Amino acid sequence: MSESLGEATGVPQAGAPAATATKEPYLEVANLKKYFPVGHHRTVKAVDDVTFTVYRGETLALVGESGCGKSTLGRTILGLYKPTSGSIKYQGKEMSGFHSADRKAFARKAQMIFQDPYASLNPRMSVGDIVAEGLDIHHLCKTEEERDARIEELLHLVGLNSEQADRYPSEFSGGQRQRIGIARALALNPEFIVCDEAVSALDVSIQAQIVNLLRRLQSQMGLTYLFIAHNLNMVRYISHRVAVMYLGTIVELGDAEEVFQSPAHPYTQMLVDVLPVADPDVPRKVLARESGEMPSPIDVPVGCPFCTRCPHRTERCEKERPHLRDMGDGRQVACHLFD
Amino acid sequence: MADDTSKKPLLVVKDLQVSFDTASGEVQAVRGVSFHVSPGETLALVGESGSGKSVTAQTIMRLNPEPPARIKAGSVMLDGVEVTKADDKTMQDLRGKTVGMVFQDPMTAMNPTMRVGRQIDEVVLEHNKIANSEAWERAVRIIDAVRIPNAADRARQYPSQFSGGMRQRGVIGISIANVPKLLIADEPTTALDVTIQAQIIDLLLSIQKEERMAMIFITHDLGVTAQVAHRIAVMYAGRIVEQGDAHTIYHHPVHPYTKGLLKSVPKPGQDRSVDLYAIEGAPPNLIDPPKGCAFSPRCEKCMRICKELQPPATDLGHGHVCSCWLLDPRAKAVADAVGAGAGTSSEEGGAR
């Protein structure tokens, strides 16, 4: 790993999204549920029975509207929330026990990059201390020189220079802060990074810089990404596979390019339809008036979660919840239409 | 699209300069901005955070607290009124009547302790001498017009009982209560989900068409811009670097910043084996902006003159105006050489 870190300071090199993805299961999530009590005996079913696999070296995108549970799912996988039920297997080993050795091993291999580069860095810590915090906690550097060298290496890796280690976050722009957050995530040589809306808060011209950096790091270090986002054009570009979430459940999962080219689930269809195209000569698709809004995750419909807005709903959709079903070619869809 | 816009502009902004006096110095937020908007027309102000698009829009309504804001120079003619010199009374008459504003965050743009209908009829009563009951009826009609179901019941509810999309409809209701001639929408869909965003854009465009309003649409989203704008003004570091009709800006951009911005957005079917085009670096600090072109430190085609002098605005015809030294006849040789070398210039070429 340290070899690849040394090379990483070179010219950014492109890697096709397909270059790093494998078919080796890295994380297997099965029937995962995360409910939050909200008083008056009511619960928010933020993640409601979700099953999927993350393969080593791939970028799996989680997309959906706010409140669909994508962030909760990412955080539950990292162990920031205790799951209500269900299983998460890391390289074939169950991780449901929070204090097991496996859990700890995973915690070192799994990191997170946050959305807001202003709120996610401690303003009173120097950049060097922020980046090295994980190293300090795990006592990975024996000498001060070793620590400084590692900080320098990490800052170079994300396109910052070592003189900036003594400065404070307030001296940096949004894009630079996000680079600091990425350097911190890389400090422990992780295998798996949850990028929770990692570029959404950044300006357009800076987004491209950060996305290129994330892709370069992936091909150099063989990283596996769970990329949580709502910008579908960016998701289509960066990810190998995409999982579309709605009201705590995955409604469609498959190869990113294929899902966007030929969306199967009516909700995915709707998302793709309303996606604004950056070309004034392309006519705007006008939504049906009754396209509605996502219901509250407290009052989830009994049947298909999307049935309140679906143009194809039948009586069966209101009564019976559809489950993810294999459609071939790795595509899975939860919809009675494809029964 | 241009057919339904009349020729006489409703709003003419000329060489506007706005600064903020802060403890760390004068922040030159808007540094000489000129544009106009006609009835029935949508002008999109596009730019990144800190480019001065919101400050420009808020100056039209004089919403920036003065101080720290200070209008240094320039003029804003809105429906025959010189806004930069208007007194408070004149401005109060303008706000809510001649010009309405939709803000980005529907969660904070409403008063949480007032019924939604009351927040709308408040604006109606401010500018019309009518009975309270009549104003309330009008508020209910407006709520219905912004496509909120069960308008009469909803009018009696509080914003907290509304979803995000419905709140933004309510905010739009407040802003159009008196059918303003100009509607300023400052990132009206940025805080919303994509399906709700599409609904709100539908609503704004249909209201605009019915009432032939002039609209200024502020956004950083190039997809949304393409859907709403007749004309586009691209802002960078407090100046408009390029403006023109939507088709020209998207298909024949001239300024290197406009080109870079358009290229850095991934498009459907984009070649995923190649890195995204990225404009390196970051926008300048506006306390001490560069002497020459503000984009020059990030520009691939930067010449010596770019670092020394502000580029003049060059009229390319049909309302297409661009401020770039590459358009100077003397720059042609340089531009060709650099453009060919870098291999990044698009089909149209950097200079004419």
XYZ file of C-alpha atoms in Angstrom:
691
model
C 0.000 0.000 0.000
C 2.769 2.451 0.865
C 4.228 2.016 -2.606
C 1.071 3.148 -4.259
C 0.948 6.099 -1.907
C 4.347 7.222 -3.082
C 3.370 7.101 -6.716
C 0.160 8.916 -6.093
C 1.762 12.335 -6.161
C 2.290 12.048 -9.899
C 0.123 13.172 -12.764
C -3.562 12.341 -12.368
C -4.300 9.294 -14.404
C -7.624 8.226 -15.711
C -9.196 4.911 -14.905
C -12.357 3.656 -16.508
C -14.987 2.942 -13.864
C -14.856 -0.681 -14.877
C -11.115 -0.920 -14.290
C -11.186 -1.471 -10.533
C -14.505 -3.199 -9.929
C -14.425 -6.889 -9.062
C -17.078 -9.503 -8.370
C -15.601 -10.329 -4.984
C -18.197 -9.499 -2.296
C -16.779 -6.972 0.136
C -19.833 -6.121 2.189
C -23.022 -8.141 2.266
C -26.013 -6.336 3.717
C -29.086 -8.475 4.353
C -32.544 -7.412 5.589
C -31.045 -4.393 7.300
C -33.453 -2.222 9.265
C -32.852 0.987 11.137
C -35.857 2.469 12.945
C -35.791 5.628 15.048
C -38.395 6.156 17.757
C -39.894 9.648 17.515
C -42.213 9.603 20.518
C -45.936 8.856 20.831
C -45.116 5.211 20.014
C -44.275 6.156 16.467
C -41.157 5.183 14.555
C -39.372 6.540 11.533
C -38.492 3.594 9.340
C -35.400 5.216 7.896
C -33.997 1.986 6.482
C -36.599 -0.722 6.036
C -35.423 -4.167 5.009
C -32.555 -3.498 2.637
C -30.467 -6.231 1.016
C -27.508 -5.667 -1.283
C -23.836 -6.483 -1.810
C -20.900 -4.141 -2.270
C -18.125 -5.624 -4.402
C -14.469 -4.908 -3.785
C -13.096 -2.023 -5.828
C -16.425 -0.768 -7.133
C -18.272 2.487 -6.673
C -21.821 1.755 -5.610
C -23.998 4.853 -5.657
C -26.979 5.303 -3.356
C -29.396 7.801 -4.845
C -32.766 9.094 -3.780
C -34.500 12.149 -2.439
C -33.894 13.656 0.971
C -35.397 11.481 3.664
C -35.175 8.280 1.622
C -32.694 6.807 4.112
C -29.525 6.814 2.021
C -27.409 8.611 4.620
C -28.804 6.489 7.455
C -27.935 3.379 5.484
C -24.350 4.587 4.933
C -23.930 5.443 8.583
C -25.443 2.171 9.783
C -23.026 0.217 7.611
C -20.107 2.118 9.152
C -21.421 1.329 12.636
C -22.295 4.941 13.470
C -25.832 3.700 14.114
C -26.750 0.377 15.676
C -29.005 -1.509 13.281
C -32.506 -2.378 14.494
C -32.174 -5.769 12.830
C -30.532 -7.488 9.897
C -27.015 -8.467 9.109
C -23.908 -6.825 7.693
C -21.119 -9.173 6.652
C -17.602 -7.874 6.117
C -15.656 -10.269 3.891
C -17.991 -13.053 4.883
C -17.907 -12.355 8.644
C -20.948 -11.119 10.535
C -20.474 -7.719 12.163
C -23.666 -7.302 14.164
C -21.853 -7.488 17.516
C -20.561 -3.975 18.050
C -17.498 -4.733 20.139
C -16.136 -7.750 18.361
C -12.609 -7.775 17.005
C -13.978 -8.002 13.479
C -15.928 -4.855 14.017
C -12.776 -3.045 15.111
C -10.817 -4.379 12.194
C -13.526 -3.081 9.900
C -13.605 0.296 11.642
C -10.003 0.884 10.651
C -10.650 -0.113 7.084
C -13.806 1.967 6.663
C -13.825 5.753 6.529
C -16.220 8.518 5.661
C -16.088 11.761 3.698
C -18.757 14.223 4.727
C -20.897 16.638 2.774
C -20.123 19.905 4.470
C -16.421 20.774 4.374
C -17.095 23.642 6.766
C -18.803 21.684 9.539
C -16.779 18.477 9.326
C -13.361 19.924 10.247
C -12.580 21.084 13.785
C -11.742 24.805 13.399
C -9.359 24.724 16.370
C -7.176 21.915 15.084
C -4.370 22.445 12.602
C -4.679 20.656 9.287
C -1.835 18.335 10.236
C -3.533 17.324 13.483
C -6.845 16.775 11.689
C -5.241 14.528 9.110
C -3.196 12.627 11.698
C -5.955 12.166 14.278
C -6.642 8.601 13.212
C -2.911 7.800 13.253
C -2.653 9.187 16.787
C -5.687 7.265 18.042
C -4.341 3.975 16.708
C -0.722 4.801 17.687
C 0.510 4.106 14.188
C 3.445 6.524 14.166
C 6.310 5.824 16.537
C 8.233 9.040 16.043
C 7.372 12.659 15.363
C 9.334 12.483 12.084
C 7.339 9.495 10.923
C 4.126 11.314 11.712
C 5.211 14.466 9.841
C 6.304 12.412 6.866
C 2.963 10.642 6.738
C 1.059 13.955 6.959
C 3.164 15.325 4.125
C 2.523 12.223 2.050
C -1.236 12.439 2.645
C -1.439 16.144 1.817
C 0.496 15.579 -1.403
C -1.819 12.742 -2.265
C -4.849 15.049 -2.264
C -3.119 17.930 -4.014
C -2.180 20.127 -1.043
C 1.359 20.998 0.030
C 3.115 20.139 3.254
C 3.555 23.766 4.374
C -0.205 23.888 4.788
C -0.102 21.355 7.647
C 0.353 24.076 10.255
C -2.564 26.164 9.059
C -6.167 26.059 10.265
C -9.307 25.115 8.289
C -10.575 28.717 8.167
C -7.649 29.598 5.899
C -8.853 27.222 3.186
C -11.530 27.378 0.507
C -14.375 24.854 0.318
C -12.629 22.690 -2.268
C -9.377 22.667 -0.281
C -11.249 21.758 2.891
C -12.833 18.826 1.128
C -9.321 17.722 0.146
C -8.332 17.885 3.827
C -11.351 15.718 4.683
C -10.249 13.223 2.040
C -6.668 13.178 3.375
C -8.056 12.425 6.842
C -10.113 9.562 5.437
C -7.028 8.116 3.718
C -4.740 8.279 6.747
C -5.405 4.723 7.917
C -5.053 3.155 4.471
C -8.748 2.351 4.234
C -10.345 -0.124 1.847
C -13.830 1.300 1.953
C -15.013 4.927 2.000
C -18.552 6.188 2.389
C -18.776 9.481 0.466
C -21.902 11.122 1.846
C -22.762 13.858 -0.678
C -19.026 14.533 -0.811
C -19.246 16.997 -3.706
C -22.786 18.403 -3.351
C -21.803 21.466 -1.341
C -19.004 22.426 -3.705
C -19.109 24.787 -6.655
C -19.398 23.288 -10.118
C -15.802 23.956 -11.129
C -14.535 22.469 -7.842
C -16.797 19.401 -8.026
C -14.974 18.169 -11.114
C -11.606 18.531 -9.335
C -12.761 16.469 -6.342
C -14.463 13.796 -8.451
C -11.292 13.374 -10.499
C -9.308 13.074 -7.269
C -11.670 10.420 -5.865
C -11.467 8.406 -9.084
C -7.679 8.652 -9.197
C -7.388 7.474 -5.588
C -9.707 4.586 -6.302
C -7.649 3.282 -9.186
C -4.380 3.775 -7.307
C -5.401 2.326 -3.964
C -8.128 -0.088 -5.028
C -10.690 1.678 -2.873
C -14.320 0.641 -2.636
C -16.777 3.561 -2.517
C -20.315 3.866 -1.302
C -21.177 7.119 -3.050
C -24.271 8.755 -1.577
C -25.559 11.525 -3.822
C -28.564 13.133 -5.405
C -26.843 14.588 -8.483
C -27.706 11.854 -10.947
C -25.493 13.093 -13.779
C -22.498 12.912 -11.464
C -23.571 9.483 -10.181
C -23.873 8.183 -13.724
C -20.356 9.351 -14.433
C -18.596 8.129 -11.290
C -20.308 4.876 -10.293
C -20.251 1.298 -11.506
C -23.576 0.344 -10.012
C -26.399 2.365 -8.582
C -29.059 1.601 -5.955
C -32.160 3.798 -6.076
C -33.779 4.280 -2.680
C -37.289 5.391 -1.851
C -38.761 5.616 1.651
C -36.134 3.412 3.234
C -36.134 0.663 0.629
C -34.128 -0.071 -2.492
C -36.504 0.013 -5.459
C -33.956 -0.616 -8.194
C -30.334 -1.729 -8.366
C -28.086 -2.365 -11.331
C -25.306 -1.228 -13.631
C -25.255 2.584 -13.490
C -25.230 3.201 -17.214
C -27.999 0.657 -17.845
C -30.229 1.918 -15.046
C -30.060 5.468 -16.384
C -30.449 4.384 -20.005
C -33.437 2.147 -19.420
C -34.893 2.708 -15.952
C -37.320 -0.052 -15.002
C -38.970 1.086 -11.785
C -41.526 3.896 -12.228
C -39.720 5.958 -9.590
C -36.354 5.651 -11.336
C -38.182 6.560 -14.532
C -39.507 9.693 -12.862
C -36.064 10.677 -11.555
C -34.500 10.265 -14.980
C -37.353 12.183 -16.635
C -37.021 15.255 -14.443
C -33.247 15.348 -14.672
C -32.480 18.764 -16.174
C -30.388 18.466 -19.331
C -27.746 21.163 -19.711
C -28.914 22.101 -23.193
C -31.585 24.740 -23.889
C -32.420 23.057 -27.217
C -33.666 19.913 -25.439
C -37.358 20.458 -24.600
C -38.279 20.229 -20.944
C -40.357 17.256 -19.903
C -43.383 18.443 -18.007
C -44.379 16.246 -15.071
C -47.891 15.106 -14.490
C -49.532 17.470 -12.028
C -50.195 14.766 -9.507
C -46.544 13.681 -9.319
C -46.785 14.527 -5.630
C -44.194 14.300 -2.888
C -42.612 11.514 -0.883
C -44.803 10.634 2.133
C -43.385 10.946 5.635
C -41.288 7.917 6.636
C -43.530 7.670 9.711
C -46.604 6.829 7.608
C -45.146 4.425 5.105
C -47.799 2.930 2.812
C -48.597 -0.717 3.574
C -48.013 -1.839 0.008
C -45.468 -0.450 -2.393
C -43.886 2.652 -0.836
C -44.167 4.463 -4.180
C -47.838 3.616 -4.789
C -49.086 7.062 -3.713
C -47.275 8.675 -6.660
C -47.079 5.872 -9.180
C -48.860 6.326 -12.516
C -49.130 2.523 -12.938
C -50.511 1.618 -9.520
C -53.004 -1.187 -9.167
C -54.989 -2.507 -6.233
C -52.277 -5.043 -5.554
C -49.660 -2.265 -5.142
C -51.671 -0.742 -2.307
C -51.898 -4.009 -0.400
C -48.773 -5.994 -1.051
C -45.192 -4.793 -0.836
C -43.070 -5.783 -3.868
C -39.649 -7.269 -3.142
C -36.410 -6.833 -5.053
C -36.453 -9.386 -7.831
C -33.672 -10.383 -10.182
C -34.284 -9.306 -13.761
C -31.061 -10.774 -15.152
C -27.847 -8.888 -16.012
C -27.468 -7.979 -12.348
C -30.535 -5.738 -12.434
C -32.930 -5.943 -9.497
C -36.299 -4.198 -9.365
C -38.968 -4.060 -6.662
C -42.167 -3.539 -8.623
C -45.263 -5.645 -9.316
C -45.143 -4.537 -12.954
C -42.227 -6.891 -13.496
C -43.780 -9.871 -11.796
C -39.076 31.904 -27.216
C -37.743 35.417 -27.764
C -40.991 36.358 -29.511
C -42.996 36.834 -26.354
C -40.610 39.389 -24.920
C -41.277 43.017 -25.712
C -38.409 45.233 -26.716
C -38.575 47.822 -23.964
C -36.675 46.635 -20.886
C -38.368 46.776 -17.500
C -35.078 46.748 -15.628
C -31.800 48.267 -16.741
C -28.737 47.779 -14.566
C -25.714 49.802 -15.620
C -22.168 49.481 -14.326
C -23.370 48.581 -10.830
C -20.710 48.382 -8.142
C -21.517 47.183 -4.628
C -19.033 46.735 -1.810
C -19.270 45.525 1.761
C -17.195 47.302 4.373
C -16.008 44.577 6.723
C -13.472 44.427 9.522
C -10.937 42.807 7.211
C -11.422 45.341 4.427
C -13.665 46.312 1.552
C -15.179 43.245 -0.118
C -15.876 44.230 -3.714
C -18.816 41.887 -4.224
C -20.155 43.453 -7.427
C -17.617 45.173 -9.628
C -19.371 46.774 -12.570
C -22.361 44.780 -13.767
C -24.657 45.752 -16.654
C -27.731 43.899 -17.920
C -31.393 44.404 -18.708
C -34.590 42.365 -18.469
C -37.777 42.858 -20.514
C -41.355 41.843 -19.655
C -42.004 38.163 -20.295
C -38.309 37.395 -20.377
C -36.198 35.236 -18.061
C -32.619 36.216 -17.453
C -30.528 33.650 -15.619
C -27.666 34.901 -13.478
C -25.265 31.977 -13.352
C -22.149 31.752 -11.254
C -20.444 30.080 -8.339
C -20.799 31.084 -4.714
C -19.278 34.488 -4.129
C -19.596 35.563 -7.755
C -21.964 38.375 -6.768
C -25.201 37.099 -8.273
C -27.254 37.286 -5.078
C -25.810 40.659 -4.077
C -26.755 42.001 -7.512
C -30.318 40.723 -7.160
C -30.718 41.989 -3.629
C -29.459 45.414 -4.658
C -32.351 45.646 -7.126
C -34.653 45.438 -4.095
C -32.208 47.246 -1.803
C -32.324 44.311 0.582
C -28.662 44.441 1.546
C -28.281 46.246 4.866
C -26.485 49.543 4.194
C -23.998 49.621 5.914
C -22.099 47.286 5.609
C -23.252 47.246 1.978
C -22.505 50.324 -0.094
C -23.584 51.074 -3.659
C -20.371 52.571 -4.983
C -21.445 53.441 -8.479
C -23.830 52.619 -11.274
C -27.560 52.769 -11.799
C -30.539 50.425 -11.431
C -33.589 51.658 -13.368
C -36.632 49.587 -12.422
C -39.915 50.530 -14.098
C -38.880 54.183 -14.310
C -37.482 54.413 -10.761
C -33.793 54.921 -10.036
C -33.418 52.355 -7.269
C -29.931 53.348 -6.165
C -31.175 56.803 -5.181
C -34.686 55.897 -3.989
C -35.766 56.631 -0.414
C -37.227 54.043 1.972
C -40.845 54.951 1.172
C -40.323 54.472 -2.572
C -38.567 51.162 -1.972
C -41.398 49.924 0.232
C -43.855 50.668 -2.553
C -41.694 48.782 -5.021
C -41.114 45.698 -2.883
C -43.929 43.226 -3.086
C -45.749 45.266 -5.733
C -43.423 45.960 -8.668
C -40.894 43.316 -7.716
C -41.330 40.052 -5.814
C -38.647 37.706 -4.586
C -38.483 33.947 -4.053
C -35.711 32.863 -1.740
C -33.652 29.690 -1.680
C -34.666 28.183 1.605
C -38.414 27.666 2.017
C -37.820 26.619 5.620
C -36.646 30.080 6.698
C -38.378 32.372 4.197
C -41.716 32.111 6.014
C -42.775 33.276 9.432
C -43.332 30.072 11.446
C -45.815 31.747 13.815
C -48.178 33.075 11.128
C -50.792 31.206 9.147
C -49.749 30.804 5.522
C -52.852 32.622 4.261
C -52.153 35.512 6.612
C -48.594 35.820 5.254
C -50.025 36.199 1.785
C -52.873 38.572 2.589
C -50.428 40.710 4.571
C -48.681 41.497 1.282
C -52.034 42.094 -0.447
C -53.200 44.516 2.275
C -49.896 46.374 2.248
C -50.441 47.563 -1.306
C -54.234 47.525 -1.741
C -56.996 49.370 0.082
C -59.410 46.476 0.454
C -61.258 44.772 3.303
C -59.497 42.075 5.320
C -62.018 39.455 4.233
C -61.465 40.306 0.591
C -57.695 40.071 1.040
C -58.104 36.657 2.694
C -60.203 35.452 -0.216
C -57.510 36.614 -2.571
C -54.886 34.766 -0.492
C -56.902 31.556 -0.806
C -57.140 32.044 -4.576
C -53.356 32.567 -4.719
C -52.730 29.382 -2.719
C -54.918 27.564 -5.214
C -53.031 29.190 -8.084
C -49.686 27.887 -6.813
C -51.265 24.402 -6.959
C -51.632 23.651 -3.272
C -54.645 21.329 -2.892
C -57.477 22.247 -0.467
C -56.481 25.911 -0.559
C -59.112 27.132 1.924
C -57.955 24.672 4.622
C -54.285 25.084 3.847
C -54.532 28.878 4.187
C -55.361 28.427 7.872
C -52.353 26.189 8.522
C -48.849 27.118 9.656
C -45.672 26.601 7.589
C -44.603 23.705 9.835
C -47.634 21.782 8.605
C -46.402 22.106 5.014
C -43.848 19.901 3.267
C -40.753 21.472 1.709
C -42.217 21.647 -1.770
C -45.485 23.100 -0.492
C -43.635 25.715 1.534
C -41.789 26.850 -1.567
C -45.182 27.130 -3.301
C -46.298 29.265 -0.375
C -43.226 31.482 -0.716
C -43.990 31.853 -4.421
C -47.558 32.743 -3.444
C -46.281 35.555 -1.208
C -43.981 36.861 -3.922
C -46.647 36.969 -6.639
C -49.526 38.153 -4.414
C -49.657 41.556 -6.128
C -48.673 40.282 -9.576
C -45.279 42.011 -9.687
C -43.754 43.081 -12.978
C -40.433 41.559 -11.991
C -39.925 38.303 -10.123
C -36.494 37.573 -8.702
C -35.979 33.898 -7.902
C -32.758 33.325 -5.939
C -31.866 29.609 -6.170
C -35.560 28.729 -5.742
C -35.059 24.995 -6.295
C -31.584 24.393 -4.869
C -32.867 23.174 -1.500
C -35.481 20.916 -3.100
C -35.429 17.355 -4.398
C -35.289 16.797 -8.155
C -38.939 15.784 -8.587
C -40.097 18.772 -6.511
C -37.650 20.995 -8.380
C -39.355 20.068 -11.642
C -42.776 20.916 -10.196
C -41.604 24.319 -8.923
C -39.981 25.192 -12.268
C -43.238 24.252 -14.037
C -45.152 26.501 -11.670
C -42.815 29.506 -12.007
C -42.749 29.290 -15.795
C -46.526 29.013 -16.119
C -47.122 31.979 -13.776
C -44.545 33.980 -15.681
C -46.187 33.196 -18.998
C -49.691 34.046 -17.793
C -48.707 37.354 -16.276
C -45.912 38.222 -18.714
C -43.591 38.867 -15.793
C -39.940 39.628 -16.224
C -37.905 37.107 -14.249
C -34.369 37.004 -12.922
C -33.463 33.428 -12.103
C -30.352 32.986 -10.004
C -28.768 29.560 -9.977
C -25.515 27.664 -10.143
C -27.162 24.646 -11.781
C -26.488 24.620 -15.497
C -29.224 22.037 -16.079
C -31.898 24.228 -14.495
C -30.579 27.283 -16.330
C -30.972 25.559 -19.676
C -34.610 24.825 -18.892
C -35.733 28.264 -17.769
C -33.599 30.976 -19.342
C -34.152 33.053 -22.462
C -30.906 34.840 -21.818
C -27.983 34.010 -19.553
C -25.434 36.197 -17.796
C -22.400 34.294 -16.489
C -20.845 35.934 -13.439
C -17.354 35.488 -12.080
C -15.753 37.395 -9.194
C -18.302 40.209 -9.224
C -18.475 40.776 -12.963
C -20.498 39.438 -15.870
C -17.901 37.744 -18.061
C -20.321 36.718 -20.801
C -23.989 37.167 -21.611
C -26.200 36.194 -24.482
C -29.224 34.145 -25.423
C -29.399 30.630 -23.988
C -28.605 28.800 -27.210
C -25.519 30.929 -27.846
C -24.170 30.541 -24.319
C -24.580 26.746 -24.332
C -23.549 26.037 -27.897
C -21.214 28.876 -28.853
C -19.625 30.080 -25.609
C -16.634 32.343 -26.069
C -15.289 33.099 -22.599
C -12.866 30.450 -21.275
C -14.724 30.393 -17.946
C -18.104 29.726 -19.583
C -16.538 27.003 -21.694
C -14.819 25.443 -18.707
C -17.969 25.510 -16.611
C -19.995 23.780 -19.324
C -17.310 21.161 -19.861
C -16.895 20.357 -16.167
C -20.505 19.136 -15.798
C -20.849 15.423 -16.601
C -23.360 14.759 -19.359
C -25.348 11.614 -20.046
C -23.220 9.253 -22.090
C -20.004 10.997 -21.044
C -16.879 8.918 -21.666
C -16.207 7.509 -18.221
C -12.689 6.380 -18.982
C -11.524 10.000 -19.178
C -11.222 12.432 -16.277
C -13.785 15.208 -16.030
C -12.588 18.529 -17.326
C -11.757 20.593 -14.240
C -10.947 24.287 -13.961
C -7.956 24.198 -11.632
C -7.615 26.615 -8.734
C -10.312 28.591 -6.934
C -12.055 31.965 -7.359
C -10.108 35.005 -6.110
C -10.577 36.802 -2.821
C -12.692 39.885 -3.470
C -11.040 41.926 -0.745
C -8.023 42.168 -3.006
C -9.183 41.140 -6.493
C -6.610 40.681 -9.258
C -5.651 43.804 -11.163
C -6.474 42.351 -14.554
C -9.038 39.726 -15.519
C -10.177 37.937 -12.336
C -10.211 34.599 -14.137
C -6.646 34.945 -15.455
C -4.967 32.886 -12.665
C -7.140 29.883 -13.665
C -7.296 30.527 -17.395
C -5.551 28.157 -19.805
C -5.293 30.901 -22.388
C -3.987 33.607 -20.093
C -1.820 36.210 -21.827
C 0.373 38.911 -20.355
C -2.253 41.633 -20.816
C -4.826 39.562 -18.877
C -2.904 39.996 -15.663
C -2.518 43.757 -16.140
C -5.800 45.176 -17.423
C -9.497 44.405 -17.128
C -10.756 43.135 -20.490
C -13.340 45.438 -22.135
C -16.812 44.142 -22.982
C -16.923 43.140 -26.634
C -20.266 43.127 -28.446
C -20.448 40.063 -30.678
C -23.891 40.926 -32.035
C -27.437 39.764 -31.141
C -26.913 40.708 -27.514
C -23.922 38.384 -27.108
C -21.393 40.299 -25.030
C -18.150 38.887 -23.681
C -15.308 40.392 -21.667
C -12.122 38.635 -22.668
C -8.810 39.798 -24.097
C -8.871 36.904 -26.562
C -11.490 38.878 -28.485
C -9.044 41.688 -29.090
C -7.856 41.548 -32.733
C -4.251 41.586 -31.550
C -4.806 38.410 -29.488
C -5.769 36.172 -32.390
C -2.308 34.879 -33.073
C -1.696 34.092 -29.413
C -5.080 32.421 -28.951
C -4.613 30.146 -31.937
C -1.196 29.059 -30.750
C -2.282 28.379 -27.168
C -5.619 26.823 -28.172
C -3.978 24.355 -30.551
C -1.295 23.487 -28.024
C -3.590 22.795 -25.104
C -5.998 20.808 -27.239
C -8.904 21.851 -25.062
C -10.527 24.622 -27.038
C -13.929 23.616 -28.322
C -15.036 23.621 -31.938
C -15.887 27.302 -32.058
C -12.378 28.430 -31.232
C -11.416 31.021 -28.675
C -11.347 34.143 -30.799
C -12.746 35.541 -33.914
